[in-house]
């Protein structure tokens, strides 16, 4: 069956009848797009309710799961890959998790000395941690809550671009096609694609962000009652595991949800204090495992989205900056053996030191964070950033570099932080 599209070409049309607690899963690949609509019944995507008869457009890279509690008729127009109906899903367990969070929120409403739940989602790569966070945040907002979303997944950030950690006050459900509103996030520069790039700096930034979140919750009663939901990266062994315990301690986590790994669950049950509830949940069957190339492509997409927008096109500015007008730093000096260090200083103390970089071809195509800091050392590391620019051209002879920026010249600050994240601007 087919129907003419708006452009006059022919799109394939598929109609799916979903029973109660069934889920329609599909992907969009290549340059294809899929237009989806609910023709009958009620359905949701990752906790966001779908409007009946409204058309939702999904572009390349989208991996969608349309769930219904009562039953629904879903129509897809376009080329959807791997399309099927799942009759067994963990959604009831995820809903029970949300119900447990609501109970803790009600207790916090009744007792001003209590705060809302602080939940951390952990597990290896590609088990659906980000999706579960989005689901729990959306369910919370639909109950009138204003939870804070903390994203510590530096490789695949959903609050800002890769190489950062950040937080966002969630005031409305995520848009089905675009995710949560990115207005007024608080973002810290890390500069690596994995916490293993500089674990000392990562833990320092986690502690700084945790303190900032506590202050905001104390100042905002509704956010304090609604609580915090924390997304983590998929590095869960050795130093990665120790970073998870550090996150739990820094944010004073109440609940830890472990997805799909019993060993990690048992380790956390053993190591967490008694007041921290550790819960094991299965991953959804719709979770897609990604290889390195797919993860790298997703990072590029996030950076491109930052500069050019996702749906409504944005038009970034390109302009020249003199080398002498800015100071570029990298956080973390090369390691030295203990025998070469001053008495009492350890080798990892260098991991949070600032190293000034001489502008040159080495920064070409790299992302630079524009720091709010006015002075060096401690203040730079603990300052959030104003935004990001990308170096698209370097001219050593003229002592100039050309940058891609979301706003016109001049740069709001002149202290820039180098990230290992790169982006080739092909627009």
JSON list of N, CA, C and O in Angstrom, two decimals, residues 320-369:
[
{"chain": "A", "resi": 320, "resn": "UNK", "atom": "N", "xyz": [37.51, 35.59, 12.00]},
{"chain": "A", "resi": 320, "resn": "UNK", "atom": "CA", "xyz": [38.91, 35.41, 12.36]},
{"chain": "A", "resi": 320, "resn": "UNK", "atom": "C", "xyz": [39.18, 35.92, 13.77]},
{"chain": "A", "resi": 320, "resn": "UNK", "atom": "O", "xyz": [38.58, 36.91, 14.22]},
{"chain": "A", "resi": 321, "resn": "UNK", "atom": "N", "xyz": [40.09, 35.23, 14.44]},
{"chain": "A", "resi": 321, "resn": "UNK", "atom": "CA", "xyz": [40.52, 35.62, 15.79]},
{"chain": "A", "resi": 321, "resn": "UNK", "atom": "C", "xyz": [42.05, 35.65, 15.80]},
{"chain": "A", "resi": 321, "resn": "UNK", "atom": "O", "xyz": [42.70, 34.70, 15.34]},
{"chain": "A", "resi": 322, "resn": "UNK", "atom": "N", "xyz": [42.62, 36.74, 16.29]},
{"chain": "A", "resi": 322, "resn": "UNK", "atom": "CA", "xyz": [44.08, 36.82, 16.42]},
{"chain": "A", "resi": 322, "resn": "UNK", "atom": "C", "xyz": [44.57, 35.90, 17.53]},
{"chain": "A", "resi": 322, "resn": "UNK", "atom": "O", "xyz": [43.95, 35.81, 18.58]},
{"chain": "A", "resi": 323, "resn": "UNK", "atom": "N", "xyz": [45.70, 35.27, 17.29]},
{"chain": "A", "resi": 323, "resn": "UNK", "atom": "CA", "xyz": [46.30, 34.43, 18.34]},
{"chain": "A", "resi": 323, "resn": "UNK", "atom": "C", "xyz": [46.51, 35.25, 19.62]},
{"chain": "A", "resi": 323, "resn": "UNK", "atom": "O", "xyz": [46.32, 34.76, 20.73]},
{"chain": "A", "resi": 324, "resn": "UNK", "atom": "N", "xyz": [46.91, 36.52, 19.45]},
{"chain": "A", "resi": 324, "resn": "UNK", "atom": "CA", "xyz": [47.25, 37.36, 20.61]},
{"chain": "A", "resi": 324, "resn": "UNK", "atom": "C", "xyz": [46.03, 37.79, 21.41]},
{"chain": "A", "resi": 324, "resn": "UNK", "atom": "O", "xyz": [46.17, 38.26, 22.54]},
{"chain": "A", "resi": 325, "resn": "UNK", "atom": "N", "xyz": [44.84, 37.61, 20.84]},
{"chain": "A", "resi": 325, "resn": "UNK", "atom": "CA", "xyz": [43.62, 38.06, 21.53]},
{"chain": "A", "resi": 325, "resn": "UNK", "atom": "C", "xyz": [43.04, 37.01, 22.48]},
{"chain": "A", "resi": 325, "resn": "UNK", "atom": "O", "xyz": [42.10, 37.32, 23.23]},
{"chain": "A", "resi": 326, "resn": "UNK", "atom": "N", "xyz": [43.53, 35.79, 22.40]},
{"chain": "A", "resi": 326, "resn": "UNK", "atom": "CA", "xyz": [42.98, 34.72, 23.25]},
{"chain": "A", "resi": 326, "resn": "UNK", "atom": "C", "xyz": [44.11, 33.95, 23.94]},
{"chain": "A", "resi": 326, "resn": "UNK", "atom": "O", "xyz": [45.27, 34.00, 23.51]},
{"chain": "A", "resi": 327, "resn": "UNK", "atom": "N", "xyz": [43.75, 33.26, 24.98]},
{"chain": "A", "resi": 327, "resn": "UNK", "atom": "CA", "xyz": [44.68, 32.35, 25.65]},
{"chain": "A", "resi": 327, "resn": "UNK", "atom": "C", "xyz": [44.04, 30.97, 25.66]},
{"chain": "A", "resi": 327, "resn": "UNK", "atom": "O", "xyz": [42.90, 30.81, 26.13]},
{"chain": "A", "resi": 328, "resn": "UNK", "atom": "N", "xyz": [44.76, 29.99, 25.13]},
{"chain": "A", "resi": 328, "resn": "UNK", "atom": "CA", "xyz": [44.23, 28.63, 25.02]},
{"chain": "A", "resi": 328, "resn": "UNK", "atom": "C", "xyz": [44.95, 27.73, 26.01]},
{"chain": "A", "resi": 328, "resn": "UNK", "atom": "O", "xyz": [46.19, 27.71, 26.05]},
{"chain": "A", "resi": 329, "resn": "UNK", "atom": "N", "xyz": [44.17, 26.98, 26.78]},
{"chain": "A", "resi": 329, "resn": "UNK", "atom": "CA", "xyz": [44.75, 26.09, 27.78]},
{"chain": "A", "resi": 329, "resn": "UNK", "atom": "C", "xyz": [44.19, 24.68, 27.60]},
{"chain": "A", "resi": 329, "resn": "UNK", "atom": "O", "xyz": [43.08, 24.49, 27.11]},
{"chain": "A", "resi": 330, "resn": "UNK", "atom": "N", "xyz": [44.96, 23.73, 28.04]},
{"chain": "A", "resi": 330, "resn": "UNK", "atom": "CA", "xyz": [44.51, 22.35, 28.16]},
{"chain": "A", "resi": 330, "resn": "UNK", "atom": "C", "xyz": [44.60, 21.98, 29.63]},
{"chain": "A", "resi": 330, "resn": "UNK", "atom": "O", "xyz": [45.56, 22.34, 30.31]},
{"chain": "A", "resi": 331, "resn": "UNK", "atom": "N", "xyz": [43.58, 21.29, 30.13]},
{"chain": "A", "resi": 331, "resn": "UNK", "atom": "CA", "xyz": [43.62, 20.86, 31.53]},
{"chain": "A", "resi": 331, "resn": "UNK", "atom": "C", "xyz": [44.30, 19.50, 31.61]},
{"chain": "A", "resi": 331, "resn": "UNK", "atom": "O", "xyz": [43.86, 18.54, 30.99]},
{"chain": "A", "resi": 332, "resn": "UNK", "atom": "N", "xyz": [45.37, 19.43, 32.39]},
{"chain": "A", "resi": 332, "resn": "UNK", "atom": "CA", "xyz": [46.10, 18.17, 32.55]},
{"chain": "A", "resi": 332, "resn": "UNK", "atom": "C", "xyz": [47.47, 18.22, 31.91]},
{"chain": "A", "resi": 332, "resn": "UNK", "atom": "O", "xyz": [47.59, 18.28, 30.69]},
{"chain": "A", "resi": 333, "resn": "UNK", "atom": "N", "xyz": [48.50, 18.24, 32.73]},
{"chain": "A", "resi": 333, "resn": "UNK", "atom": "CA", "xyz": [49.88, 18.23, 32.23]},
{"chain": "A", "resi": 333, "resn": "UNK", "atom": "C", "xyz": [50.33, 16.79, 32.04]},
{"chain": "A", "resi": 333, "resn": "UNK", "atom": "O", "xyz": [49.78, 15.87, 32.65]},
{"chain": "A", "resi": 334, "resn": "UNK", "atom": "N", "xyz": [51.34, 16.55, 31.18]},
{"chain": "A", "resi": 334, "resn": "UNK", "atom": "CA", "xyz": [51.87, 15.19, 31.02]},
{"chain": "A", "resi": 334, "resn": "UNK", "atom": "C", "xyz": [52.35, 14.63, 32.35]},
{"chain": "A", "resi": 334, "resn": "UNK", "atom": "O", "xyz": [52.88, 15.36, 33.19]},
{"chain": "A", "resi": 335, "resn": "UNK", "atom": "N", "xyz": [52.14, 13.34, 32.55]},
{"chain": "A", "resi": 335, "resn": "UNK", "atom": "CA", "xyz": [52.52, 12.70, 33.81]},
{"chain": "A", "resi": 335, "resn": "UNK", "atom": "C", "xyz": [54.03, 12.60, 33.94]},
{"chain": "A", "resi": 335, "resn": "UNK", "atom": "O", "xyz": [54.74, 12.36, 32.96]},
{"chain": "A", "resi": 336, "resn": "UNK", "atom": "N", "xyz": [54.51, 12.78, 35.14]},
{"chain": "A", "resi": 336, "resn": "UNK", "atom": "CA", "xyz": [55.92, 12.59, 35.46]},
{"chain": "A", "resi": 336, "resn": "UNK", "atom": "C", "xyz": [56.05, 11.49, 36.51]},
{"chain": "A", "resi": 336, "resn": "UNK", "atom": "O", "xyz": [55.15, 11.31, 37.33]},
{"chain": "A", "resi": 337, "resn": "UNK", "atom": "N", "xyz": [57.16, 10.75, 36.51]},
{"chain": "A", "resi": 337, "resn": "UNK", "atom": "CA", "xyz": [57.35, 9.75, 37.56]},
{"chain": "A", "resi": 337, "resn": "UNK", "atom": "C", "xyz": [57.47, 10.43, 38.92]},
{"chain": "A", "resi": 337, "resn": "UNK", "atom": "O", "xyz": [57.90, 11.58, 39.03]},
{"chain": "A", "resi": 338, "resn": "UNK", "atom": "N", "xyz": [57.05, 9.72, 39.98]},
{"chain": "A", "resi": 338, "resn": "UNK", "atom": "CA", "xyz": [57.09, 10.28, 41.33]},
{"chain": "A", "resi": 338, "resn": "UNK", "atom": "C", "xyz": [58.47, 10.79, 41.70]},
{"chain": "A", "resi": 338, "resn": "UNK", "atom": "O", "xyz": [58.61, 11.77, 42.45]},
{"chain": "A", "resi": 339, "resn": "UNK", "atom": "N", "xyz": [59.52, 10.14, 41.18]},
{"chain": "A", "resi": 339, "resn": "UNK", "atom": "CA", "xyz": [60.90, 10.51, 41.54]},
{"chain": "A", "resi": 339, "resn": "UNK", "atom": "C", "xyz": [61.26, 11.91, 41.04]},
{"chain": "A", "resi": 339, "resn": "UNK", "atom": "O", "xyz": [62.17, 12.55, 41.57]},
{"chain": "A", "resi": 340, "resn": "UNK", "atom": "N", "xyz": [60.52, 12.39, 40.01]},
{"chain": "A", "resi": 340, "resn": "UNK", "atom": "CA", "xyz": [60.80, 13.72, 39.46]},
{"chain": "A", "resi": 340, "resn": "UNK", "atom": "C", "xyz": [59.92, 14.81, 40.07]},
{"chain": "A", "resi": 340, "resn": "UNK", "atom": "O", "xyz": [60.07, 15.98, 39.73]},
{"chain": "A", "resi": 341, "resn": "UNK", "atom": "N", "xyz": [58.99, 14.42, 40.93]},
{"chain": "A", "resi": 341, "resn": "UNK", "atom": "CA", "xyz": [58.05, 15.38, 41.50]},
{"chain": "A", "resi": 341, "resn": "UNK", "atom": "C", "xyz": [58.62, 16.00, 42.77]},
{"chain": "A", "resi": 341, "resn": "UNK", "atom": "O", "xyz": [59.43, 15.38, 43.47]},
{"chain": "A", "resi": 342, "resn": "UNK", "atom": "N", "xyz": [58.21, 17.23, 43.10]},
{"chain": "A", "resi": 342, "resn": "UNK", "atom": "CA", "xyz": [58.61, 17.82, 44.39]},
{"chain": "A", "resi": 342, "resn": "UNK", "atom": "C", "xyz": [58.13, 16.95, 45.55]},
{"chain": "A", "resi": 342, "resn": "UNK", "atom": "O", "xyz": [57.16, 16.21, 45.43]},
{"chain": "A", "resi": 343, "resn": "UNK", "atom": "N", "xyz": [58.81, 17.04, 46.66]},
{"chain": "A", "resi": 343, "resn": "UNK", "atom": "CA", "xyz": [58.51, 16.22, 47.84]},
{"chain": "A", "resi": 343, "resn": "UNK", "atom": "C", "xyz": [57.04, 16.41, 48.26]},
{"chain": "A", "resi": 343, "resn": "UNK", "atom": "O", "xyz": [56.57, 17.54, 48.40]},
{"chain": "A", "resi": 344, "resn": "UNK", "atom": "N", "xyz": [56.33, 15.31, 48.42]},
{"chain": "A", "resi": 344, "resn": "UNK", "atom": "CA", "xyz": [54.95, 15.37, 48.88]},
{"chain": "A", "resi": 344, "resn": "UNK", "atom": "C", "xyz": [53.92, 15.48, 47.77]},
{"chain": "A", "resi": 344, "resn": "UNK", "atom": "O", "xyz": [52.73, 15.36, 48.00]},
{"chain": "A", "resi": 345, "resn": "UNK", "atom": "N", "xyz": [54.37, 15.72, 46.52]},
{"chain": "A", "resi": 345, "resn": "UNK", "atom": "CA", "xyz": [53.42, 15.83, 45.40]},
{"chain": "A", "resi": 345, "resn": "UNK", "atom": "C", "xyz": [53.36, 14.52, 44.65]},
{"chain": "A", "resi": 345, "resn": "UNK", "atom": "O", "xyz": [54.39, 13.88, 44.41]},
{"chain": "A", "resi": 346, "resn": "UNK", "atom": "N", "xyz": [52.17, 14.09, 44.29]},
{"chain": "A", "resi": 346, "resn": "UNK", "atom": "CA", "xyz": [51.99, 12.84, 43.54]},
{"chain": "A", "resi": 346, "resn": "UNK", "atom": "C", "xyz": [51.85, 13.15, 42.05]},
{"chain": "A", "resi": 346, "resn": "UNK", "atom": "O", "xyz": [51.48, 14.25, 41.66]},
{"chain": "A", "resi": 347, "resn": "UNK", "atom": "N", "xyz": [52.10, 12.13, 41.24]},
{"chain": "A", "resi": 347, "resn": "UNK", "atom": "CA", "xyz": [52.08, 12.31, 39.79]},
{"chain": "A", "resi": 347, "resn": "UNK", "atom": "C", "xyz": [50.71, 12.76, 39.29]},
{"chain": "A", "resi": 347, "resn": "UNK", "atom": "O", "xyz": [50.61, 13.56, 38.37]},
{"chain": "A", "resi": 348, "resn": "UNK", "atom": "N", "xyz": [49.61, 12.26, 39.92]},
{"chain": "A", "resi": 348, "resn": "UNK", "atom": "CA", "xyz": [48.29, 12.61, 39.40]},
{"chain": "A", "resi": 348, "resn": "UNK", "atom": "C", "xyz": [47.85, 14.02, 39.77]},
{"chain": "A", "resi": 348, "resn": "UNK", "atom": "O", "xyz": [46.79, 14.48, 39.34]},
{"chain": "A", "resi": 349, "resn": "UNK", "atom": "N", "xyz": [48.66, 14.74, 40.59]},
{"chain": "A", "resi": 349, "resn": "UNK", "atom": "CA", "xyz": [48.35, 16.14, 40.86]},
{"chain": "A", "resi": 349, "resn": "UNK", "atom": "C", "xyz": [48.40, 16.98, 39.60]},
{"chain": "A", "resi": 349, "resn": "UNK", "atom": "O", "xyz": [47.77, 18.03, 39.50]},
{"chain": "A", "resi": 350, "resn": "UNK", "atom": "N", "xyz": [49.17, 16.50, 38.60]},
{"chain": "A", "resi": 350, "resn": "UNK", "atom": "CA", "xyz": [49.27, 17.23, 37.34]},
{"chain": "A", "resi": 350, "resn": "UNK", "atom": "C", "xyz": [47.99, 17.19, 36.53]},
{"chain": "A", "resi": 350, "resn": "UNK", "atom": "O", "xyz": [47.81, 17.98, 35.61]},
{"chain": "A", "resi": 351, "resn": "UNK", "atom": "N", "xyz": [47.09, 16.26, 36.86]},
{"chain": "A", "resi": 351, "resn": "UNK", "atom": "CA", "xyz": [45.90, 16.03, 36.03]},
{"chain": "A", "resi": 351, "resn": "UNK", "atom": "C", "xyz": [44.92, 17.19, 36.05]},
{"chain": "A", "resi": 351, "resn": "UNK", "atom": "O", "xyz": [44.04, 17.28, 35.20]},
{"chain": "A", "resi": 352, "resn": "UNK", "atom": "N", "xyz": [45.03, 18.08, 37.03]},
{"chain": "A", "resi": 352, "resn": "UNK", "atom": "CA", "xyz": [44.13, 19.23, 37.07]},
{"chain": "A", "resi": 352, "resn": "UNK", "atom": "C", "xyz": [44.90, 20.55, 36.90]},
{"chain": "A", "resi": 352, "resn": "UNK", "atom": "O", "xyz": [44.37, 21.61, 37.21]},
{"chain": "A", "resi": 353, "resn": "UNK", "atom": "N", "xyz": [46.13, 20.47, 36.42]},
{"chain": "A", "resi": 353, "resn": "UNK", "atom": "CA", "xyz": [46.91, 21.67, 36.15]},
{"chain": "A", "resi": 353, "resn": "UNK", "atom": "C", "xyz": [46.59, 22.20, 34.75]},
{"chain": "A", "resi": 353, "resn": "UNK", "atom": "O", "xyz": [46.28, 21.45, 33.83]},
{"chain": "A", "resi": 354, "resn": "UNK", "atom": "N", "xyz": [46.71, 23.52, 34.60]},
{"chain": "A", "resi": 354, "resn": "UNK", "atom": "CA", "xyz": [46.49, 24.14, 33.29]},
{"chain": "A", "resi": 354, "resn": "UNK", "atom": "C", "xyz": [47.80, 24.23, 32.52]},
{"chain": "A", "resi": 354, "resn": "UNK", "atom": "O", "xyz": [48.82, 24.64, 33.07]},
{"chain": "A", "resi": 355, "resn": "UNK", "atom": "N", "xyz": [47.77, 23.84, 31.27]},
{"chain": "A", "resi": 355, "resn": "UNK", "atom": "CA", "xyz": [48.93, 23.94, 30.40]},
{"chain": "A", "resi": 355, "resn": "UNK", "atom": "C", "xyz": [48.57, 24.88, 29.25]},
{"chain": "A", "resi": 355, "resn": "UNK", "atom": "O", "xyz": [47.62, 24.62, 28.51]},
{"chain": "A", "resi": 356, "resn": "UNK", "atom": "N", "xyz": [49.32, 25.98, 29.11]},
{"chain": "A", "resi": 356, "resn": "UNK", "atom": "CA", "xyz": [49.01, 26.91, 28.03]},
{"chain": "A", "resi": 356, "resn": "UNK", "atom": "C", "xyz": [49.47, 26.32, 26.70]},
{"chain": "A", "resi": 356, "resn": "UNK", "atom": "O", "xyz": [50.55, 25.77, 26.57]},
{"chain": "A", "resi": 357, "resn": "UNK", "atom": "N", "xyz": [48.58, 26.41, 25.70]},
{"chain": "A", "resi": 357, "resn": "UNK", "atom": "CA", "xyz": [48.86, 25.87, 24.36]},
{"chain": "A", "resi": 357, "resn": "UNK", "atom": "C", "xyz": [49.19, 27.02, 23.42]},
{"chain": "A", "resi": 357, "resn": "UNK", "atom": "O", "xyz": [48.51, 28.05, 23.43]},
{"chain": "A", "resi": 358, "resn": "UNK", "atom": "N", "xyz": [50.23, 26.84, 22.61]},
{"chain": "A", "resi": 358, "resn": "UNK", "atom": "CA", "xyz": [50.54, 27.82, 21.59]},
{"chain": "A", "resi": 358, "resn": "UNK", "atom": "C", "xyz": [49.66, 27.56, 20.37]},
{"chain": "A", "resi": 358, "resn": "UNK", "atom": "O", "xyz": [49.67, 26.45, 19.83]},
{"chain": "A", "resi": 359, "resn": "UNK", "atom": "N", "xyz": [48.87, 28.53, 19.93]},
{"chain": "A", "resi": 359, "resn": "UNK", "atom": "CA", "xyz": [48.01, 28.31, 18.77]},
{"chain": "A", "resi": 359, "resn": "UNK", "atom": "C", "xyz": [48.82, 27.88, 17.56]},
{"chain": "A", "resi": 359, "resn": "UNK", "atom": "O", "xyz": [49.89, 28.43, 17.28]},
{"chain": "A", "resi": 360, "resn": "UNK", "atom": "N", "xyz": [48.33, 26.88, 16.85]},
{"chain": "A", "resi": 360, "resn": "UNK", "atom": "CA", "xyz": [49.03, 26.36, 15.67]},
{"chain": "A", "resi": 360, "resn": "UNK", "atom": "C", "xyz": [48.17, 25.33, 14.99]},
{"chain": "A", "resi": 360, "resn": "UNK", "atom": "O", "xyz": [46.98, 25.16, 15.31]},
{"chain": "A", "resi": 361, "resn": "UNK", "atom": "N", "xyz": [48.75, 24.59, 14.08]},
{"chain": "A", "resi": 361, "resn": "UNK", "atom": "CA", "xyz": [47.99, 23.60, 13.31]},
{"chain": "A", "resi": 361, "resn": "UNK", "atom": "C", "xyz": [47.43, 22.49, 14.20]},
{"chain": "A", "resi": 361, "resn": "UNK", "atom": "O", "xyz": [46.50, 21.79, 13.83]},
{"chain": "A", "resi": 362, "resn": "UNK", "atom": "N", "xyz": [48.00, 22.31, 15.39]},
{"chain": "A", "resi": 362, "resn": "UNK", "atom": "CA", "xyz": [47.55, 21.26, 16.31]},
{"chain": "A", "resi": 362, "resn": "UNK", "atom": "C", "xyz": [46.14, 21.46, 16.83]},
{"chain": "A", "resi": 362, "resn": "UNK", "atom": "O", "xyz": [45.52, 20.52, 17.35]},
{"chain": "A", "resi": 363, "resn": "UNK", "atom": "N", "xyz": [45.60, 22.68, 16.70]},
{"chain": "A", "resi": 363, "resn": "UNK", "atom": "CA", "xyz": [44.24, 22.93, 17.20]},
{"chain": "A", "resi": 363, "resn": "UNK", "atom": "C", "xyz": [43.21, 22.91, 16.07]},
{"chain": "A", "resi": 363, "resn": "UNK", "atom": "O", "xyz": [42.01, 23.12, 16.33]},
{"chain": "A", "resi": 364, "resn": "UNK", "atom": "N", "xyz": [43.65, 22.68, 14.82]},
{"chain": "A", "resi": 364, "resn": "UNK", "atom": "CA", "xyz": [42.72, 22.69, 13.69]},
{"chain": "A", "resi": 364, "resn": "UNK", "atom": "C", "xyz": [41.63, 21.63, 13.86]},
{"chain": "A", "resi": 364, "resn": "UNK", "atom": "O", "xyz": [41.91, 20.49, 14.21]},
{"chain": "A", "resi": 365, "resn": "UNK", "atom": "N", "xyz": [40.38, 22.03, 13.63]},
{"chain": "A", "resi": 365, "resn": "UNK", "atom": "CA", "xyz": [39.18, 21.17, 13.74]},
{"chain": "A", "resi": 365, "resn": "UNK", "atom": "C", "xyz": [38.86, 20.75, 15.17]},
{"chain": "A", "resi": 365, "resn": "UNK", "atom": "O", "xyz": [37.98, 19.92, 15.38]},
{"chain": "A", "resi": 366, "resn": "UNK", "atom": "N", "xyz": [39.53, 21.30, 16.15]},
{"chain": "A", "resi": 366, "resn": "UNK", "atom": "CA", "xyz": [39.24, 20.98, 17.54]},
{"chain": "A", "resi": 366, "resn": "UNK", "atom": "C", "xyz": [38.17, 21.91, 18.08]},
{"chain": "A", "resi": 366, "resn": "UNK", "atom": "O", "xyz": [38.03, 23.06, 17.66]},
{"chain": "A", "resi": 367, "resn": "UNK", "atom": "N", "xyz": [37.41, 21.40, 19.05]},
{"chain": "A", "resi": 367, "resn": "UNK", "atom": "CA", "xyz": [36.44, 22.20, 19.78]},
{"chain": "A", "resi": 367, "resn": "UNK", "atom": "C", "xyz": [37.15, 22.95, 20.90]},
{"chain": "A", "resi": 367, "resn": "UNK", "atom": "O", "xyz": [37.99, 22.37, 21.61]},
{"chain": "A", "resi": 368, "resn": "UNK", "atom": "N", "xyz": [36.84, 24.24, 21.06]},
{"chain": "A", "resi": 368, "resn": "UNK", "atom": "CA", "xyz": [37.35, 25.03, 22.17]},
{"chain": "A", "resi": 368, "resn": "UNK", "atom": "C", "xyz": [36.18, 25.50, 23.02]},
{"chain": "A", "resi": 368, "resn": "UNK", "atom": "O", "xyz": [35.20, 26.02, 22.49]},
{"chain": "A", "resi": 369, "resn": "UNK", "atom": "N", "xyz": [36.27, 25.30, 24.33]},
{"chain": "A", "resi": 369, "resn": "UNK", "atom": "CA", "xyz": [35.23, 25.78, 25.25]},
{"chain": "A", "resi": 369, "resn": "UNK", "atom": "C", "xyz": [35.56, 27.21, 25.66]},
{"chain": "A", "resi": 369, "resn": "UNK", "atom": "O", "xyz": [36.71, 27.51, 25.99]}
]
